[in-house]
C-alpha cells in the first residue's frame, strides 16, 4: 500500500510557558449574582469572578522572561533614568521618530498632543473615532470628523483594508473648512472600533501626498501598528517578502508623529508615549508632560516600566510573534464563522467582534443589544467580553446619543496569554448562547456617568 503523504504542517506559538496564573472556576449561579451586582456591565465585574478574560488586549499581555529581567534593571532616578535612553533608542531605531515624550499610557499622550495642536473650533479628521482619542480632541476644543471608507461601517463587507481613509471625505473637509482649520489627521492602525481592520500603505501614501499639498500633519495612533503591518504583509501587493519591522518603519515614515498605547502591541502592562519629528511640537509637549504626567524622562512611569517597554517594542516586531498572535485570533474567528455566528469580517487583528444586531435582531439598539449579549456570554461561561456599540459611542455635545452603525461585542485576545483550548471553550460558549438567543432581553441604563460612560454605566434587564 502506498504511504500517505502528509502535506499539512501545523504551527504553534514561538514560546513555551514558564509560569502560570491559576484561575477560579465558577458556577452559573455565582456568575448570575456577579453580573447583576456589576449592573450588567462587564467592566464592573471583579476579575476573580472571570474565567477567560477577553475584556481587552490592553495591558493584559504576558511579558517575556527578558522583559521580566528588564524590570530588575530599572533605574529609578527621578531624572535622566538609563531606561529612558534605552526607550528613546528603541523608538528611533524601530519607529524612526526623532523625539520621544513618555506617558503613563496612550490617553496621556492623546491629552498632551491635543492640547499642543488643537485650537477651539478645529476639525480633526480620523479613520473612525476611538473613545479616549475623540474625547481628548473635544476637550481641547476640536471637532472629530469620521473619514473612514464607508465599507468599514458594514460588518459583512470583505474589503481587505477597511481601515482605509476616504480621500474624498478629507478633500471635502478641506474645501468646507480650509486647511488652516485642520491641524492634523489622526490615522489609526488596525482600527479598533471597526473590528481591528487595517489601513494599507497605498492609502497612507496617497493621504500623505494630499496632506503635504495642504500643509496638514498626519499623526498616527500607532497602538496596534505591528498588527497592521502583518495584514499589509499578507494582503498588500509588493509586501509579501518584507518584514513586519520594515513595514512598521515605512508606516511611521509617512507620518509626522504618533501617540502610542504600549499596553497593546508593545507587550507591556502599562506605558505609552508621544513621538514627533517637529522640534517645536516636541519642546511644547515635553514642557506639558511635566504638568500632567511627570518629568519628561519618566512620564508617569517607573524606570522598570520604560525598560520593559523598550524590550517589548523589539519583541513585537518579530515575524514569528506576529504570525502566532494574529494567527490565534484568526483560529478563533474561523471557528465562530464555521458555527454560523455573525462576526465582523474580515477577521481583525486583536479580537473577534460579534455583530450584536444580527445576533439579537429582536433587541432594539436603544436597548443596548451588545451590552446585553456581553452579560449573557459572561453568565454562560465566565468569559468576559465588552460592548462596542451605542454605550461606547456615548453622547454628542447636544446630548443626543450617537447610534453607531456597528453594534458589536468584542472578544479581545490578550497577547501570549491563552491557549488553543481556551479558544475552543470560548467558541462552545458563544455557540450555546446563540442557540438560546431568543431568550436574551434588552437592558435599561440606570446610571450614566458624564465621560466615557461605558466604563462605569449600570443597567438592569427589561
Ligand atoms: N487608541 C486606541 C486605538 C486604543 O485602542 C486605545 C485603548 C487607546 C488609544 C488609549 O490607550 O488605554 O493606553 O490610554 N484601548 C483600550 C481598549 C482601552 O480596550 O481597546 P490607553
Coordinates of C-alpha atoms and ligand atoms in Angstrom, one line a residue:
X1 CA 0.0 0.0 0.0
X2 CA 1.3 3.5 -0.9
X3 CA 2.3 5.6 2.1
X4 CA 0.0 8.6 2.8
X5 CA 2.0 11.8 2.2
X6 CA 1.3 14.3 4.9
X7 CA 1.3 17.8 3.5
X8 CA -0.3 19.8 6.3
X9 CA 2.1 21.1 8.9
X10 CA 0.7 22.7 12.0
X11 CA 2.5 25.6 13.7
X12 CA 2.4 26.7 17.3
X13 CA 3.4 29.7 19.4
X14 CA 7.1 30.7 19.3
X15 CA 7.4 30.4 23.1
X16 CA 6.9 28.0 25.9
X17 CA 5.2 28.7 29.3
X18 CA 7.5 29.3 32.3
X19 CA 4.9 30.4 34.9
X20 CA 1.2 30.1 35.2
X21 CA -1.6 32.1 36.9
X22 CA -4.3 29.9 38.4
X23 CA -7.9 30.7 37.6
X24 CA -11.1 30.3 39.7
X25 CA -13.8 28.2 38.2
X26 CA -17.3 29.5 39.0
X27 CA -20.9 28.2 38.8
X28 CA -23.7 29.7 36.7
X29 CA -25.5 30.8 39.9
X30 CA -22.3 32.6 41.1
X31 CA -22.0 34.4 37.7
X32 CA -25.6 35.5 37.6
X33 CA -25.2 37.1 41.0
X34 CA -21.8 38.7 40.0
X35 CA -23.2 40.2 36.7
X36 CA -26.3 41.5 38.5
X37 CA -24.2 43.3 41.2
X38 CA -22.0 44.6 38.4
X39 CA -25.0 46.4 36.9
X40 CA -24.7 44.2 33.8
X41 CA -21.5 46.0 32.9
X42 CA -18.5 43.6 32.4
X43 CA -16.2 46.5 33.3
X44 CA -17.6 46.3 36.9
X45 CA -17.0 42.6 37.4
X46 CA -14.2 41.6 39.7
X47 CA -11.5 39.8 37.7
X48 CA -11.5 37.0 40.2
X49 CA -15.0 36.1 39.0
X50 CA -13.8 35.8 35.4
X51 CA -12.6 32.6 33.8
X52 CA -11.3 33.7 30.4
X53 CA -10.8 37.4 30.2
X54 CA -11.4 38.9 26.8
X55 CA -12.4 42.4 28.0
X56 CA -9.4 43.9 26.4
X57 CA -5.9 43.3 24.9
X58 CA -4.7 46.4 26.8
X59 CA -2.1 45.9 29.5
X60 CA -3.2 42.2 29.7
X61 CA -0.2 40.8 27.8
X62 CA 2.2 38.2 29.2
X63 CA 5.7 39.6 29.3
X64 CA 8.7 37.5 28.3
X65 CA 11.4 36.4 30.6
X66 CA 13.6 39.1 29.0
X67 CA 11.1 41.8 29.9
X68 CA 10.8 40.5 33.5
X69 CA 14.6 40.5 33.7
X70 CA 14.5 44.1 32.4
X71 CA 12.3 45.1 35.4
X72 CA 15.3 44.4 37.6
X73 CA 17.4 46.8 35.6
X74 CA 15.0 49.7 36.4
X75 CA 16.9 52.9 37.2
X76 CA 14.5 54.7 39.4
X77 CA 16.3 58.0 39.4
X78 CA 13.8 60.9 39.2
X79 CA 15.7 62.5 36.2
X80 CA 17.7 61.0 33.4
X81 CA 17.0 57.3 34.0
X82 CA 19.0 55.0 31.8
X83 CA 15.8 53.2 30.8
X84 CA 14.5 56.4 29.3
X85 CA 17.5 56.4 27.0
X86 CA 17.0 52.8 26.1
X87 CA 13.4 53.5 25.2
X88 CA 14.4 56.6 23.2
X89 CA 16.9 54.5 21.2
X90 CA 14.2 51.8 20.5
X91 CA 11.7 54.4 19.3
X92 CA 14.2 55.9 17.0
X93 CA 15.5 52.6 15.7
X94 CA 12.2 50.7 15.2
X95 CA 9.7 53.5 14.5
X96 CA 12.0 56.3 13.2
X97 CA 10.6 59.2 15.1
X98 CA 13.1 61.8 16.3
X99 CA 11.7 62.9 19.6
X100 CA 10.1 61.0 22.4
X101 CA 7.8 62.0 25.3
X102 CA 6.9 59.1 27.6
X103 CA 3.4 59.0 29.1
X104 CA 1.7 56.6 31.5
X105 CA -0.5 55.2 28.7
X106 CA -2.0 56.1 25.4
X107 CA -4.6 58.6 26.6
X108 CA -1.8 60.6 28.4
X109 CA -0.2 61.1 25.0
X110 CA -3.6 62.0 23.5
X111 CA -4.2 64.6 26.1
X112 CA -0.8 66.3 25.6
X113 CA -0.9 66.1 21.8
X114 CA -4.5 67.5 21.7
X115 CA -3.5 70.4 24.0
X116 CA -0.4 71.2 21.9
X117 CA -2.0 71.1 18.4
X118 CA -5.8 71.8 18.6
X119 CA -7.3 75.2 18.8
X120 CA -11.0 75.9 19.6
X121 CA -13.2 75.1 16.6
X122 CA -10.5 73.0 14.8
X123 CA -11.5 69.9 12.8
X124 CA -9.7 66.6 13.4
X125 CA -10.5 64.0 10.7
X126 CA -9.8 60.4 11.7
X127 CA -10.5 56.9 10.4
X128 CA -13.3 56.2 12.8
X129 CA -13.4 57.5 16.3
X130 CA -11.7 56.0 19.3
X131 CA -13.3 56.7 22.7
X132 CA -10.4 58.4 24.6
X133 CA -8.9 59.9 21.4
X134 CA -12.1 61.7 20.4
X135 CA -12.8 62.9 24.0
X136 CA -9.3 64.5 24.3
X137 CA -9.8 66.2 20.9
X138 CA -13.2 67.5 22.1
X139 CA -11.9 68.6 25.5
X140 CA -9.2 70.6 23.6
X141 CA -12.0 72.4 21.6
X142 CA -11.7 70.3 18.5
X143 CA -14.5 68.6 16.4
X144 CA -13.9 65.0 15.3
X145 CA -14.9 64.1 11.7
X146 CA -15.0 60.4 10.6
X147 CA -13.3 60.0 7.2
X148 CA -13.0 56.2 7.1
X149 CA -14.3 54.4 4.0
X150 CA -18.0 53.5 4.0
X151 CA -17.2 49.8 3.9
X152 CA -15.8 50.0 7.5
X153 CA -19.3 50.5 8.8
X154 CA -20.6 47.3 7.2
X155 CA -19.8 44.2 9.2
X156 CA -20.2 41.9 6.2
X157 CA -18.1 43.8 3.7
X158 CA -14.9 41.8 2.8
X159 CA -12.8 44.8 1.8
X160 CA -9.2 43.8 2.8
X161 CA -8.3 47.3 4.2
X162 CA -11.4 48.5 5.9
X163 CA -9.3 50.9 8.0
X164 CA -8.6 53.0 4.8
X165 CA -9.3 56.7 4.6
X166 CA -11.7 58.0 2.0
X167 CA -9.7 60.8 0.5
X168 CA -12.8 62.4 -1.0
X169 CA -14.1 62.9 2.5
X170 CA -10.9 64.6 3.6
X171 CA -10.9 66.8 0.5
X172 CA -14.5 67.8 1.2
X173 CA -13.5 68.8 4.8
X174 CA -10.5 70.9 3.5
X175 CA -12.9 72.6 1.0
X176 CA -15.5 73.3 3.6
X177 CA -13.3 74.5 6.5
X178 CA -10.0 75.4 4.9
X179 CA -6.7 73.6 5.6
X180 CA -5.8 76.0 8.4
X181 CA -8.7 74.7 10.5
X182 CA -7.3 71.1 10.3
X183 CA -4.1 70.8 12.4
X184 CA -3.7 67.2 11.7
X185 CA -5.4 64.0 10.5
X186 CA -5.5 61.2 13.1
X187 CA -4.7 57.9 11.4
X188 CA -5.3 54.7 13.4
X189 CA -3.6 51.4 12.5
X190 CA -5.8 48.3 12.8
X191 CA -8.9 50.4 13.5
X192 CA -10.2 49.3 16.9
X193 CA -13.9 50.3 16.6
X194 CA -14.1 48.9 13.1
X195 CA -13.2 45.5 14.3
X196 CA -9.4 45.6 14.1
X197 CA -9.3 46.5 10.4
X198 CA -6.0 47.6 8.8
X199 CA -5.1 50.6 6.6
X200 CA -3.0 49.9 3.5
X201 CA 0.3 51.7 2.8
X202 CA -1.1 52.6 -0.6
X203 CA -3.8 54.5 1.1
X204 CA -1.5 56.1 3.6
X205 CA 0.9 57.2 0.8
X206 CA -2.0 58.8 -1.1
X207 CA -3.1 60.6 2.1
X208 CA 0.5 61.8 2.7
X209 CA 0.5 63.3 -0.8
X210 CA -2.7 65.1 -0.2
X211 CA -1.8 66.4 3.3
X212 CA 1.6 67.7 2.1
X213 CA -0.1 69.7 -0.6
X214 CA -2.2 71.4 2.1
X215 CA 0.4 71.6 4.9
X216 CA -1.6 69.3 7.2
X217 CA 0.1 66.9 9.6
X218 CA -0.5 63.2 10.0
X219 CA -0.5 61.9 13.5
X220 CA -0.6 58.1 13.8
X221 CA -2.4 56.3 16.5
X222 CA 0.2 53.6 16.4
X223 CA -1.2 51.5 19.2
X224 CA -1.5 48.4 17.0
X225 CA 0.9 49.3 14.2
X226 CA 2.7 45.9 14.1
X227 CA -0.7 44.1 13.8
X228 CA -1.5 46.4 10.9
X229 CA 1.9 45.6 9.3
X230 CA 1.0 41.9 9.5
X231 CA -2.1 42.4 7.3
X232 CA 0.0 44.5 4.9
X233 CA 2.5 41.7 4.6
X234 CA -0.3 39.2 4.0
X235 CA -2.5 41.3 1.7
X236 CA -0.8 44.2 0.1
X237 CA 0.9 43.8 -3.3
X238 CA 4.7 44.2 -3.0
X239 CA 5.0 43.5 0.7
X240 CA 4.9 39.7 1.0
X241 CA 8.7 39.5 1.4
X242 CA 9.1 42.5 3.6
X243 CA 9.5 42.0 7.4
X244 CA 7.0 43.3 9.9
X245 CA 9.8 45.6 11.3
X246 CA 10.4 47.1 7.8
X247 CA 6.7 47.7 7.2
X248 CA 6.2 49.3 10.6
X249 CA 9.2 51.7 9.9
X250 CA 7.7 52.6 6.5
X251 CA 4.3 53.2 8.0
X252 CA 5.8 55.6 10.6
X253 CA 7.9 57.4 7.9
X254 CA 4.7 58.6 6.2
X255 CA 3.6 60.5 9.3
X256 CA 4.7 63.4 11.4
X257 CA 4.3 61.9 14.8
X258 CA 2.4 59.3 16.8
X259 CA 0.6 58.5 20.0
X260 CA 1.1 55.1 21.4
X261 CA -0.6 52.9 24.0
X262 CA 2.3 50.5 24.6
X263 CA -0.2 48.3 26.5
X264 CA -1.2 46.6 23.2
X265 CA 1.4 45.9 20.5
X266 CA 4.4 46.6 22.7
X267 CA 3.7 43.8 25.1
X268 CA 3.7 45.6 28.5
X269 CA 1.2 46.0 31.3
X270 CA 1.5 49.8 31.4
X271 CA 3.1 52.5 29.3
X272 CA 2.8 54.8 26.3
X273 CA 4.4 57.7 24.6
X274 CA 4.1 60.6 22.2
X275 CA 6.7 60.7 19.4
X276 CA 7.1 63.6 17.0
X277 CA 9.6 64.8 14.4
X278 CA 8.9 68.6 14.8
X279 CA 11.2 70.1 17.4
X280 CA 8.9 72.9 18.3
X281 CA 6.0 70.5 19.0
X282 CA 8.4 68.3 20.9
X283 CA 9.5 71.2 23.1
X284 CA 5.9 72.2 23.9
X285 CA 4.9 68.6 24.6
X286 CA 8.0 68.0 26.8
X287 CA 7.1 71.0 28.8
X288 CA 3.4 70.0 29.1
X289 CA 4.2 66.4 30.2
X290 CA 5.6 67.8 33.4
X291 CA 2.2 69.2 34.3
X292 CA 0.1 66.1 33.6
X293 CA 2.3 63.0 33.8
X294 CA 5.7 63.6 35.4
X295 CA 9.2 64.6 34.4
X296 CA 10.0 64.3 30.6
X297 CA 12.3 61.3 31.3
X298 CA 9.7 59.2 33.0
X299 CA 6.2 60.5 32.0
X300 CA 4.3 58.8 34.9
X301 CA 6.1 55.5 34.7
X302 CA 8.7 53.7 36.8
X303 CA 12.2 53.2 35.2
X304 CA 11.4 49.5 35.1
X305 CA 8.3 50.1 33.0
X306 CA 10.3 52.1 30.5
X307 CA 12.8 49.2 30.3
X308 CA 10.1 46.5 29.7
X309 CA 8.6 48.7 27.0
X310 CA 11.9 49.1 25.2
X311 CA 12.3 45.3 25.1
X312 CA 8.7 44.7 24.3
X313 CA 8.8 47.0 21.2
X314 CA 11.6 44.9 19.7
X315 CA 9.8 41.6 20.5
X316 CA 6.6 42.8 19.0
X317 CA 8.2 43.3 15.6
X318 CA 9.2 39.6 15.2
X319 CA 7.5 38.0 12.2
X320 CA 7.1 34.7 14.2
X321 CA 5.4 36.5 17.1
X322 CA 3.0 38.4 14.9
X323 CA 2.1 35.3 12.8
X324 CA 1.2 33.5 16.1
X325 CA -0.6 36.5 17.6
X326 CA -2.9 37.2 14.7
X327 CA -3.0 33.5 13.9
X328 CA -4.7 32.8 17.2
X329 CA -7.3 35.5 16.6
X330 CA -8.0 34.0 13.1
X331 CA -8.2 30.5 14.6
X332 CA -11.0 31.6 16.9
X333 CA -12.7 33.7 14.2
X334 CA -12.8 30.8 11.7
X335 CA -14.3 28.5 14.3
X336 CA -17.0 31.0 15.1
X337 CA -17.7 31.6 11.3
X338 CA -18.0 27.8 10.9
X339 CA -20.5 27.7 13.7
X340 CA -22.6 30.3 11.9
X341 CA -22.0 33.1 14.4
X342 CA -22.4 36.6 12.8
X343 CA -19.0 38.3 13.3
X344 CA -17.3 41.3 11.6
X345 CA -15.3 40.1 8.6
X346 CA -12.6 40.0 7.5
X347 CA -11.3 38.8 10.9
X348 CA -9.4 41.7 12.6
X349 CA -6.0 41.8 14.3
X350 CA -6.7 42.0 18.1
X351 CA -10.0 40.3 18.5
X352 CA -13.3 38.9 17.2
X353 CA -16.2 41.3 17.0
X354 CA -19.7 39.7 17.2
X355 CA -22.4 41.6 15.3
X356 CA -25.0 42.0 18.0
X357 CA -27.6 43.5 15.6
X358 CA -27.5 40.2 13.7
X359 CA -27.1 38.0 16.8
X360 CA -30.1 39.7 18.6
X361 CA -32.3 41.1 15.9
X362 CA -35.2 41.3 18.4
X363 CA -33.4 43.8 20.6
X364 CA -33.6 47.5 19.5
X365 CA -30.3 49.4 19.5
X366 CA -31.7 51.8 22.2
X367 CA -32.0 48.7 24.4
X368 CA -28.2 48.0 24.2
X369 CA -28.1 44.6 22.4
X370 CA -24.3 44.4 22.6
X371 CA -24.3 45.2 26.3
X372 CA -26.9 42.5 26.9
X373 CA -25.1 40.0 24.8
X374 CA -21.8 40.5 26.7
X375 CA -23.7 40.0 30.0
X376 CA -25.2 36.8 28.6
X377 CA -21.9 35.3 27.5
X378 CA -20.4 36.0 30.9
X379 CA -23.3 34.3 32.6
X380 CA -23.0 31.3 30.4
X381 CA -19.3 30.6 30.8
X382 CA -17.4 33.2 32.8
X383 CA -15.9 34.5 29.5
X384 CA -15.7 38.3 29.9
X385 CA -16.1 40.4 26.7
X386 CA -17.0 44.0 26.2
X387 CA -19.6 46.2 24.5
X388 CA -18.5 48.3 21.5
X389 CA -21.8 49.9 20.3
X390 CA -24.2 52.5 21.4
X391 CA -22.9 52.6 25.1
X392 CA -19.3 53.1 24.0
X393 CA -20.3 55.7 21.4
X394 CA -21.7 58.0 24.1
X395 CA -23.5 61.3 23.5
X396 CA -22.9 64.2 21.2
X397 CA -22.3 67.7 22.5
X398 CA -26.1 68.4 22.2
X399 CA -26.8 65.4 24.5
X400 CA -28.2 63.1 21.8
X401 CA -26.9 59.5 21.8
X402 CA -24.6 58.6 19.0
X403 CA -26.1 55.5 17.3
X404 CA -23.2 53.8 15.5
X405 CA -23.9 51.5 12.6
X406 CA -21.7 48.9 14.3
X407 CA -23.2 47.4 17.5
X408 CA -20.5 44.9 18.5
X409 CA -19.4 42.6 21.3
X410 CA -15.6 42.4 21.3
X411 CA -13.7 39.3 22.2
X412 CA -10.3 40.8 22.6
X413 CA -7.4 38.4 22.8
X414 CA -4.5 39.2 25.2
X415 CA -1.1 38.5 23.7
X416 CA 0.7 35.3 24.7
X417 CA -1.8 34.5 27.5
X418 CA -4.4 31.9 26.4
X419 CA -4.1 28.6 24.6
X420 CA -5.9 27.0 21.7
X421 CA -8.0 25.0 24.2
X422 CA -9.2 28.3 25.7
X423 CA -10.3 29.4 22.1
X424 CA -12.3 26.1 21.8
X425 CA -14.1 26.7 25.1
X426 CA -14.9 30.3 24.1
X427 CA -16.4 29.0 20.8
X428 CA -18.6 26.4 22.6
X429 CA -19.9 29.1 24.9
X430 CA -20.8 31.5 22.1
X431 CA -22.5 28.7 20.2
X432 CA -24.6 27.8 23.2
X433 CA -25.6 31.4 23.8
X434 CA -26.5 31.7 20.1
X435 CA -28.8 28.6 20.5
X436 CA -30.7 30.4 23.3
X437 CA -30.5 33.9 21.8
X438 CA -34.3 34.4 21.6
X439 CA -34.4 34.4 25.4
X440 CA -32.0 37.3 25.7
X441 CA -33.7 40.6 26.6
X442 CA -32.5 44.2 26.2
X443 CA -31.3 46.4 29.0
X444 CA -32.2 49.8 30.5
X445 CA -29.5 52.2 31.6
X446 CA -30.0 53.2 35.2
X447 CA -26.7 55.1 35.9
X448 CA -24.8 57.1 33.3
X449 CA -21.5 58.8 34.1
X450 CA -20.7 62.0 32.1
X451 CA -17.5 60.9 30.4
X452 CA -16.6 57.6 28.7
X453 CA -19.8 56.1 30.1
X454 CA -19.2 52.5 29.0
X455 CA -16.6 52.1 31.8
X456 CA -19.0 52.7 34.7
X457 CA -22.6 52.8 33.5
X458 CA -25.1 50.4 35.2
X459 CA -28.0 48.6 33.7
X460 CA -31.0 46.4 34.6
X461 CA -32.8 43.9 32.4
X462 CA -36.0 45.0 30.7
Ligands
LIG1 N1 -6.0 54.3 20.8 C1 -6.5 53.1 20.6 C2 -6.7 52.6 19.2 C3 -6.9 52.3 21.7 O1 -7.3 51.0 21.4 C4 -6.6 52.7 23.0 C5 -7.0 51.9 24.1 C6 -6.1 54.0 23.2 C7 -5.8 54.8 22.0 C8 -5.9 54.6 24.5 O2 -4.8 54.0 25.2 O3 -5.8 52.8 27.1 O4 -3.4 53.2 27.0 O5 -4.9 55.1 27.4 N2 -7.8 50.9 24.0 C9 -8.2 50.0 25.1 C10 -9.1 49.0 24.6 C11 -8.7 50.7 26.3 O6 -9.6 48.2 25.4 O7 -9.4 49.0 23.4 P1 -4.8 53.7 26.7

